[in-house]
Amino acid sequence: VALHAARACDALFELERIVATSRRAENRERFAAAVADVARARVESAPNISRCLEDADAIVAAVPTPVPVLSKADLGDRTLVAMGGDSRTQQLAPDVLRELIILPDHLDQTLNSGEFRQAEADGRLESVRFARNRRGAVLNIGDAACDRLGEVRPQVVYFTGLAALDLCVAV
């Protein structure tokens, strides 16, 4: 998932560099080599998340982890595209869900993702800051595509399904 997302971002945007990390050095190097073979941007591997995020303008995360790895402090004012959807994994810390505006691709699928299931189990689901219209309805990626966000400016876009990956592969 991360490989195809990196390749798509490189094809769509004029990236200066792509920086990736993984817990294991061999995974970082393998990923960097695979992206470098096809990327126009300079590709680097970072030993940890904080080094990976240093100087980043935007963040694309596809991390199969059972514990959150990205907090609000990590993101700062940057945009995050989280490619999640697995009920067993959690990429985003509770403060991201509580304090940043989140635009889901599909609300029901998002609510079945690990971060959101954990928020529900902890009684924090009502505090999640989903992007909403003036009537209070949760907005989604379709609303963004049709220019219906109005003044709402999400900082986190949360993809749950394979459609996002399919688009990346198509690019």
mmCIF file with all atom_site columns, C-alpha atoms in Angstrom:
data_model
loop_
_atom_site.group_PDB
_atom_site.id
_atom_site.type_symbol
_atom_site.label_atom_id
_atom_site.label_alt_id
_atom_site.label_comp_id
_atom_site.label_asym_id
_atom_site.label_entity_id
_atom_site.label_seq_id
_atom_site.pdbx_PDB_ins_code
_atom_site.Cartn_x
_atom_site.Cartn_y
_atom_site.Cartn_z
_atom_site.occupancy
_atom_site.B_iso_or_equiv
_atom_site.pdbx_formal_charge
_atom_site.auth_seq_id
_atom_site.auth_comp_id
_atom_site.auth_asym_id
_atom_site.auth_atom_id
_atom_site.pdbx_PDB_model_num
ATOM 1   C CA . VAL A 1 1   ? 0.000   0.000  0.000   1.00 0.00 ? 1   VAL A CA 1
ATOM 2   C CA . ALA A 1 2   ? 2.746   2.444  0.972   1.00 0.00 ? 2   ALA A CA 1
ATOM 3   C CA . LEU A 1 3   ? 4.749   1.663  -2.164  1.00 0.00 ? 3   LEU A CA 1
ATOM 4   C CA . HIS A 1 4   ? 1.840   2.401  -4.493  1.00 0.00 ? 4   HIS A CA 1
ATOM 5   C CA . ALA A 1 5   ? 0.908   5.530  -2.544  1.00 0.00 ? 5   ALA A CA 1
ATOM 6   C CA . ALA A 1 6   ? 4.490   6.839  -2.805  1.00 0.00 ? 6   ALA A CA 1
ATOM 7   C CA . ARG A 1 7   ? 4.612   6.088  -6.517  1.00 0.00 ? 7   ARG A CA 1
ATOM 8   C CA . ALA A 1 8   ? 1.273   7.822  -7.112  1.00 0.00 ? 8   ALA A CA 1
ATOM 9   C CA . CYS A 1 9   ? 2.287   10.908 -5.126  1.00 0.00 ? 9   CYS A CA 1
ATOM 10  C CA . ASP A 1 10  ? 5.520   11.078 -7.073  1.00 0.00 ? 10  ASP A CA 1
ATOM 11  C CA . ALA A 1 11  ? 3.628   10.820 -10.382 1.00 0.00 ? 11  ALA A CA 1
ATOM 12  C CA . LEU A 1 12  ? 0.989   13.396 -9.431  1.00 0.00 ? 12  LEU A CA 1
ATOM 13  C CA . PHE A 1 13  ? 2.991   16.028 -7.589  1.00 0.00 ? 13  PHE A CA 1
ATOM 14  C CA . GLU A 1 14  ? 6.331   17.698 -8.116  1.00 0.00 ? 14  GLU A CA 1
ATOM 15  C CA . LEU A 1 15  ? 7.945   16.175 -5.044  1.00 0.00 ? 15  LEU A CA 1
ATOM 16  C CA . GLU A 1 16  ? 11.468  17.091 -4.068  1.00 0.00 ? 16  GLU A CA 1
ATOM 17  C CA . ARG A 1 17  ? 11.878  14.000 -1.945  1.00 0.00 ? 17  ARG A CA 1
ATOM 18  C CA . ILE A 1 18  ? 10.109  11.053 -0.418  1.00 0.00 ? 18  ILE A CA 1
ATOM 19  C CA . VAL A 1 19  ? 11.207  10.028 3.067   1.00 0.00 ? 19  VAL A CA 1
ATOM 20  C CA . ALA A 1 20  ? 10.013  6.716  4.488   1.00 0.00 ? 20  ALA A CA 1
ATOM 21  C CA . THR A 1 21  ? 10.539  4.788  7.672   1.00 0.00 ? 21  THR A CA 1
ATOM 22  C CA . SER A 1 22  ? 9.854   1.362  9.065   1.00 0.00 ? 22  SER A CA 1
ATOM 23  C CA . ARG A 1 23  ? 10.710  -0.319 12.344  1.00 0.00 ? 23  ARG A CA 1
ATOM 24  C CA . ARG A 1 24  ? 13.187  -2.638 10.623  1.00 0.00 ? 24  ARG A CA 1
ATOM 25  C CA . ALA A 1 25  ? 16.168  -1.334 8.647   1.00 0.00 ? 25  ALA A CA 1
ATOM 26  C CA . GLU A 1 26  ? 15.835  -4.011 5.951   1.00 0.00 ? 26  GLU A CA 1
ATOM 27  C CA . ASN A 1 27  ? 12.231  -2.940 5.287   1.00 0.00 ? 27  ASN A CA 1
ATOM 28  C CA . ARG A 1 28  ? 13.286  0.714  5.041   1.00 0.00 ? 28  ARG A CA 1
ATOM 29  C CA . GLU A 1 29  ? 16.034  -0.071 2.560   1.00 0.00 ? 29  GLU A CA 1
ATOM 30  C CA . ARG A 1 30  ? 13.870  -2.407 0.467   1.00 0.00 ? 30  ARG A CA 1
ATOM 31  C CA . PHE A 1 31  ? 11.095  0.194  0.300   1.00 0.00 ? 31  PHE A CA 1
ATOM 32  C CA . ALA A 1 32  ? 13.498  3.024  -0.580  1.00 0.00 ? 32  ALA A CA 1
ATOM 33  C CA . ALA A 1 33  ? 15.070  0.934  -3.336  1.00 0.00 ? 33  ALA A CA 1
ATOM 34  C CA . ALA A 1 34  ? 11.677  -0.017 -4.806  1.00 0.00 ? 34  ALA A CA 1
ATOM 35  C CA . VAL A 1 35  ? 10.490  3.597  -4.872  1.00 0.00 ? 35  VAL A CA 1
ATOM 36  C CA . ALA A 1 36  ? 13.822  4.946  -6.121  1.00 0.00 ? 36  ALA A CA 1
ATOM 37  C CA . ASP A 1 37  ? 13.645  2.627  -9.142  1.00 0.00 ? 37  ASP A CA 1
ATOM 38  C CA . VAL A 1 38  ? 10.611  4.526  -10.458 1.00 0.00 ? 38  VAL A CA 1
ATOM 39  C CA . ALA A 1 39  ? 10.556  7.896  -8.657  1.00 0.00 ? 39  ALA A CA 1
ATOM 40  C CA . ARG A 1 40  ? 11.531  11.282 -9.986  1.00 0.00 ? 40  ARG A CA 1
ATOM 41  C CA . ALA A 1 41  ? 11.906  12.558 -6.429  1.00 0.00 ? 41  ALA A CA 1
ATOM 42  C CA . ARG A 1 42  ? 14.933  11.847 -4.276  1.00 0.00 ? 42  ARG A CA 1
ATOM 43  C CA . VAL A 1 43  ? 14.163  8.894  -1.992  1.00 0.00 ? 43  VAL A CA 1
ATOM 44  C CA . GLU A 1 44  ? 15.495  8.611  1.548   1.00 0.00 ? 44  GLU A CA 1
ATOM 45  C CA . SER A 1 45  ? 14.935  6.222  4.409   1.00 0.00 ? 45  SER A CA 1
ATOM 46  C CA . ALA A 1 46  ? 14.758  7.502  7.967   1.00 0.00 ? 46  ALA A CA 1
ATOM 47  C CA . PRO A 1 47  ? 15.571  5.530  11.117  1.00 0.00 ? 47  PRO A CA 1
ATOM 48  C CA . ASN A 1 48  ? 12.474  6.763  12.983  1.00 0.00 ? 48  ASN A CA 1
ATOM 49  C CA . ILE A 1 49  ? 9.219   8.658  12.585  1.00 0.00 ? 49  ILE A CA 1
ATOM 50  C CA . SER A 1 50  ? 10.485  11.976 13.919  1.00 0.00 ? 50  SER A CA 1
ATOM 51  C CA . ARG A 1 51  ? 13.320  12.026 11.364  1.00 0.00 ? 51  ARG A CA 1
ATOM 52  C CA . CYS A 1 52  ? 10.896  10.914 8.664   1.00 0.00 ? 52  CYS A CA 1
ATOM 53  C CA . LEU A 1 53  ? 8.566   13.832 9.401   1.00 0.00 ? 53  LEU A CA 1
ATOM 54  C CA . GLU A 1 54  ? 11.304  16.448 9.644   1.00 0.00 ? 54  GLU A CA 1
ATOM 55  C CA . ASP A 1 55  ? 10.678  19.131 6.988   1.00 0.00 ? 55  ASP A CA 1
ATOM 56  C CA . ALA A 1 56  ? 7.692   17.235 5.549   1.00 0.00 ? 56  ALA A CA 1
ATOM 57  C CA . ASP A 1 57  ? 4.963   19.285 3.898   1.00 0.00 ? 57  ASP A CA 1
ATOM 58  C CA . ALA A 1 58  ? 2.490   16.381 3.895   1.00 0.00 ? 58  ALA A CA 1
ATOM 59  C CA . ILE A 1 59  ? 2.369   12.903 5.369   1.00 0.00 ? 59  ILE A CA 1
ATOM 60  C CA . VAL A 1 60  ? 1.015   9.704  3.848   1.00 0.00 ? 60  VAL A CA 1
ATOM 61  C CA . ALA A 1 61  ? 0.791   6.875  6.374   1.00 0.00 ? 61  ALA A CA 1
ATOM 62  C CA . ALA A 1 62  ? 0.135   3.209  5.682   1.00 0.00 ? 62  ALA A CA 1
ATOM 63  C CA . VAL A 1 63  ? 1.261   1.595  8.902   1.00 0.00 ? 63  VAL A CA 1
ATOM 64  C CA . PRO A 1 64  ? -0.022  -1.825 10.052  1.00 0.00 ? 64  PRO A CA 1
ATOM 65  C CA . THR A 1 65  ? 0.571   -1.265 13.750  1.00 0.00 ? 65  THR A CA 1
ATOM 66  C CA . PRO A 1 66  ? -1.473  -2.293 16.795  1.00 0.00 ? 66  PRO A CA 1
ATOM 67  C CA . VAL A 1 67  ? -0.476  0.864  18.684  1.00 0.00 ? 67  VAL A CA 1
ATOM 68  C CA . PRO A 1 68  ? -0.738  4.484  17.493  1.00 0.00 ? 68  PRO A CA 1
ATOM 69  C CA . VAL A 1 69  ? 2.422   5.902  15.916  1.00 0.00 ? 69  VAL A CA 1
ATOM 70  C CA . LEU A 1 70  ? 1.312   9.434  14.943  1.00 0.00 ? 70  LEU A CA 1
ATOM 71  C CA . SER A 1 71  ? 0.214   12.117 17.399  1.00 0.00 ? 71  SER A CA 1
ATOM 72  C CA . LYS A 1 72  ? -0.975  15.675 16.906  1.00 0.00 ? 72  LYS A CA 1
ATOM 73  C CA . ALA A 1 73  ? 2.495   16.907 17.867  1.00 0.00 ? 73  ALA A CA 1
ATOM 74  C CA . ASP A 1 74  ? 3.988   14.779 15.067  1.00 0.00 ? 74  ASP A CA 1
ATOM 75  C CA . LEU A 1 75  ? 1.661   16.291 12.486  1.00 0.00 ? 75  LEU A CA 1
ATOM 76  C CA . GLY A 1 76  ? 1.903   19.948 13.425  1.00 0.00 ? 76  GLY A CA 1
ATOM 77  C CA . ASP A 1 77  ? -0.048  21.872 10.793  1.00 0.00 ? 77  ASP A CA 1
ATOM 78  C CA . ARG A 1 78  ? 0.677   19.407 7.987   1.00 0.00 ? 78  ARG A CA 1
ATOM 79  C CA . THR A 1 79  ? -1.913  17.358 6.127   1.00 0.00 ? 79  THR A CA 1
ATOM 80  C CA . LEU A 1 80  ? -2.056  13.646 6.822   1.00 0.00 ? 80  LEU A CA 1
ATOM 81  C CA . VAL A 1 81  ? -3.465  11.016 4.489   1.00 0.00 ? 81  VAL A CA 1
ATOM 82  C CA . ALA A 1 82  ? -3.948  7.897  6.589   1.00 0.00 ? 82  ALA A CA 1
ATOM 83  C CA . MET A 1 83  ? -4.493  4.668  4.695   1.00 0.00 ? 83  MET A CA 1
ATOM 84  C CA . GLY A 1 84  ? -6.067  2.505  7.361   1.00 0.00 ? 84  GLY A CA 1
ATOM 85  C CA . GLY A 1 85  ? -9.241  0.558  7.660   1.00 0.00 ? 85  GLY A CA 1
ATOM 86  C CA . ASP A 1 86  ? -7.977  -2.495 9.503   1.00 0.00 ? 86  ASP A CA 1
ATOM 87  C CA . SER A 1 87  ? -9.936  -3.144 12.687  1.00 0.00 ? 87  SER A CA 1
ATOM 88  C CA . ARG A 1 88  ? -6.780  -4.532 14.339  1.00 0.00 ? 88  ARG A CA 1
ATOM 89  C CA . THR A 1 89  ? -4.503  -1.549 13.747  1.00 0.00 ? 89  THR A CA 1
ATOM 90  C CA . GLN A 1 90  ? -4.225  2.008  15.044  1.00 0.00 ? 90  GLN A CA 1
ATOM 91  C CA . GLN A 1 91  ? -2.016  4.569  13.344  1.00 0.00 ? 91  GLN A CA 1
ATOM 92  C CA . LEU A 1 92  ? -3.431  7.684  14.995  1.00 0.00 ? 92  LEU A CA 1
ATOM 93  C CA . ALA A 1 93  ? -3.178  8.659  18.651  1.00 0.00 ? 93  ALA A CA 1
ATOM 94  C CA . PRO A 1 94  ? -6.364  9.732  20.461  1.00 0.00 ? 94  PRO A CA 1
ATOM 95  C CA . ASP A 1 95  ? -5.328  13.412 20.353  1.00 0.00 ? 95  ASP A CA 1
ATOM 96  C CA . VAL A 1 96  ? -5.401  13.330 16.534  1.00 0.00 ? 96  VAL A CA 1
ATOM 97  C CA . LEU A 1 97  ? -8.993  12.078 16.582  1.00 0.00 ? 97  LEU A CA 1
ATOM 98  C CA . ARG A 1 98  ? -10.029 14.554 19.263  1.00 0.00 ? 98  ARG A CA 1
ATOM 99  C CA . GLU A 1 99  ? -8.270  17.707 18.055  1.00 0.00 ? 99  GLU A CA 1
ATOM 100 C CA . LEU A 1 100 ? -7.890  17.575 14.260  1.00 0.00 ? 100 LEU A CA 1
ATOM 101 C CA . ILE A 1 101 ? -10.658 17.631 11.664  1.00 0.00 ? 101 ILE A CA 1
ATOM 102 C CA . ILE A 1 102 ? -10.935 14.237 9.976   1.00 0.00 ? 102 ILE A CA 1
ATOM 103 C CA . LEU A 1 103 ? -12.418 13.656 6.523   1.00 0.00 ? 103 LEU A CA 1
ATOM 104 C CA . PRO A 1 104 ? -13.307 9.971  6.034   1.00 0.00 ? 104 PRO A CA 1
ATOM 105 C CA . ASP A 1 105 ? -13.752 8.233  2.733   1.00 0.00 ? 105 ASP A CA 1
ATOM 106 C CA . HIS A 1 106 ? -16.744 6.259  4.062   1.00 0.00 ? 106 HIS A CA 1
ATOM 107 C CA . LEU A 1 107 ? -18.006 6.848  7.594   1.00 0.00 ? 107 LEU A CA 1
ATOM 108 C CA . ASP A 1 108 ? -19.267 3.321  8.347   1.00 0.00 ? 108 ASP A CA 1
ATOM 109 C CA . GLN A 1 109 ? -16.005 1.757  7.199   1.00 0.00 ? 109 GLN A CA 1
ATOM 110 C CA . THR A 1 110 ? -14.011 4.341  9.128   1.00 0.00 ? 110 THR A CA 1
ATOM 111 C CA . LEU A 1 111 ? -15.912 3.530  12.306  1.00 0.00 ? 111 LEU A CA 1
ATOM 112 C CA . ASN A 1 112 ? -14.799 -0.105 11.908  1.00 0.00 ? 112 ASN A CA 1
ATOM 113 C CA . SER A 1 113 ? -11.128 0.900  11.786  1.00 0.00 ? 113 SER A CA 1
ATOM 114 C CA . GLY A 1 114 ? -8.927  0.267  14.815  1.00 0.00 ? 114 GLY A CA 1
ATOM 115 C CA . GLU A 1 115 ? -8.515  3.866  15.998  1.00 0.00 ? 115 GLU A CA 1
ATOM 116 C CA . PHE A 1 116 ? -12.234 4.520  15.905  1.00 0.00 ? 116 PHE A CA 1
ATOM 117 C CA . ARG A 1 117 ? -13.193 1.182  17.441  1.00 0.00 ? 117 ARG A CA 1
ATOM 118 C CA . GLN A 1 118 ? -10.810 1.970  20.295  1.00 0.00 ? 118 GLN A CA 1
ATOM 119 C CA . ALA A 1 119 ? -12.339 5.437  20.691  1.00 0.00 ? 119 ALA A CA 1
ATOM 120 C CA . GLU A 1 120 ? -15.773 3.829  20.932  1.00 0.00 ? 120 GLU A CA 1
ATOM 121 C CA . ALA A 1 121 ? -14.561 1.252  23.478  1.00 0.00 ? 121 ALA A CA 1
ATOM 122 C CA . ASP A 1 122 ? -13.054 4.076  25.577  1.00 0.00 ? 122 ASP A CA 1
ATOM 123 C CA . GLY A 1 123 ? -16.226 6.191  25.373  1.00 0.00 ? 123 GLY A CA 1
ATOM 124 C CA . ARG A 1 124 ? -14.453 8.829  23.244  1.00 0.00 ? 124 ARG A CA 1
ATOM 125 C CA . LEU A 1 125 ? -16.209 8.357  19.891  1.00 0.00 ? 125 LEU A CA 1
ATOM 126 C CA . GLU A 1 126 ? -18.419 11.431 20.387  1.00 0.00 ? 126 GLU A CA 1
ATOM 127 C CA . SER A 1 127 ? -15.284 13.582 20.772  1.00 0.00 ? 127 SER A CA 1
ATOM 128 C CA . VAL A 1 128 ? -13.878 12.600 17.340  1.00 0.00 ? 128 VAL A CA 1
ATOM 129 C CA . ARG A 1 129 ? -13.772 15.727 15.156  1.00 0.00 ? 129 ARG A CA 1
ATOM 130 C CA . PHE A 1 130 ? -15.196 14.522 11.879  1.00 0.00 ? 130 PHE A CA 1
ATOM 131 C CA . ALA A 1 131 ? -15.615 17.143 9.172   1.00 0.00 ? 131 ALA A CA 1
ATOM 132 C CA . ARG A 1 132 ? -19.268 18.229 9.286   1.00 0.00 ? 132 ARG A CA 1
ATOM 133 C CA . ASN A 1 133 ? -21.545 20.463 7.267   1.00 0.00 ? 133 ASN A CA 1
ATOM 134 C CA . ARG A 1 134 ? -23.708 23.187 8.818   1.00 0.00 ? 134 ARG A CA 1
ATOM 135 C CA . ARG A 1 135 ? -26.476 20.672 9.597   1.00 0.00 ? 135 ARG A CA 1
ATOM 136 C CA . GLY A 1 136 ? -24.003 18.458 11.475  1.00 0.00 ? 136 GLY A CA 1
ATOM 137 C CA . ALA A 1 137 ? -23.809 15.671 8.887   1.00 0.00 ? 137 ALA A CA 1
ATOM 138 C CA . VAL A 1 138 ? -20.384 14.073 8.510   1.00 0.00 ? 138 VAL A CA 1
ATOM 139 C CA . LEU A 1 139 ? -18.715 15.049 5.247   1.00 0.00 ? 139 LEU A CA 1
ATOM 140 C CA . ASN A 1 140 ? -16.651 12.575 3.239   1.00 0.00 ? 140 ASN A CA 1
ATOM 141 C CA . ILE A 1 141 ? -14.156 12.424 0.395   1.00 0.00 ? 141 ILE A CA 1
ATOM 142 C CA . GLY A 1 142 ? -17.027 12.554 -2.113  1.00 0.00 ? 142 GLY A CA 1
ATOM 143 C CA . ASP A 1 143 ? -18.053 15.907 -0.674  1.00 0.00 ? 143 ASP A CA 1
ATOM 144 C CA . ALA A 1 144 ? -14.475 17.121 -1.088  1.00 0.00 ? 144 ALA A CA 1
ATOM 145 C CA . ALA A 1 145 ? -14.378 15.889 -4.694  1.00 0.00 ? 145 ALA A CA 1
ATOM 146 C CA . CYS A 1 146 ? -17.618 17.772 -5.416  1.00 0.00 ? 146 CYS A CA 1
ATOM 147 C CA . ASP A 1 147 ? -16.402 20.952 -3.691  1.00 0.00 ? 147 ASP A CA 1
ATOM 148 C CA . ARG A 1 148 ? -18.960 20.699 -0.869  1.00 0.00 ? 148 ARG A CA 1
ATOM 149 C CA . LEU A 1 149 ? -16.611 21.270 2.081   1.00 0.00 ? 149 LEU A CA 1
ATOM 150 C CA . GLY A 1 150 ? -17.315 24.983 2.265   1.00 0.00 ? 150 GLY A CA 1
ATOM 151 C CA . GLU A 1 151 ? -15.221 26.517 5.034   1.00 0.00 ? 151 GLU A CA 1
ATOM 152 C CA . VAL A 1 152 ? -14.302 23.118 6.534   1.00 0.00 ? 152 VAL A CA 1
ATOM 153 C CA . ARG A 1 153 ? -10.561 22.438 6.281   1.00 0.00 ? 153 ARG A CA 1
ATOM 154 C CA . PRO A 1 154 ? -9.726  18.869 7.296   1.00 0.00 ? 154 PRO A CA 1
ATOM 155 C CA . GLN A 1 155 ? -6.192  18.109 8.350   1.00 0.00 ? 155 GLN A CA 1
ATOM 156 C CA . VAL A 1 156 ? -6.574  14.330 8.240   1.00 0.00 ? 156 VAL A CA 1
ATOM 157 C CA . VAL A 1 157 ? -7.997  12.385 5.296   1.00 0.00 ? 157 VAL A CA 1
ATOM 158 C CA . TYR A 1 158 ? -8.781  8.814  6.342   1.00 0.00 ? 158 TYR A CA 1
ATOM 159 C CA . PHE A 1 159 ? -8.974  6.145  3.622   1.00 0.00 ? 159 PHE A CA 1
ATOM 160 C CA . THR A 1 160 ? -10.337 2.747  4.632   1.00 0.00 ? 160 THR A CA 1
ATOM 161 C CA . GLY A 1 161 ? -10.829 0.779  1.471   1.00 0.00 ? 161 GLY A CA 1
ATOM 162 C CA . LEU A 1 162 ? -9.008  -0.481 -1.511  1.00 0.00 ? 162 LEU A CA 1
ATOM 163 C CA . ALA A 1 163 ? -10.442 2.245  -3.742  1.00 0.00 ? 163 ALA A CA 1
ATOM 164 C CA . ALA A 1 164 ? -7.679  4.637  -2.654  1.00 0.00 ? 164 ALA A CA 1
ATOM 165 C CA . LEU A 1 165 ? -5.083  2.000  -3.419  1.00 0.00 ? 165 LEU A CA 1
ATOM 166 C CA . ASP A 1 166 ? -6.735  1.275  -6.767  1.00 0.00 ? 166 ASP A CA 1
ATOM 167 C CA . LEU A 1 167 ? -6.449  4.961  -7.660  1.00 0.00 ? 167 LEU A CA 1
ATOM 168 C CA . CYS A 1 168 ? -2.788  4.977  -6.673  1.00 0.00 ? 168 CYS A CA 1
ATOM 169 C CA . VAL A 1 169 ? -2.111  1.928  -8.834  1.00 0.00 ? 169 VAL A CA 1
ATOM 170 C CA . ALA A 1 170 ? -4.010  3.502  -11.727 1.00 0.00 ? 170 ALA A CA 1
ATOM 171 C CA . VAL A 1 171 ? -1.832  6.617  -11.552 1.00 0.00 ? 171 VAL A CA 1
#
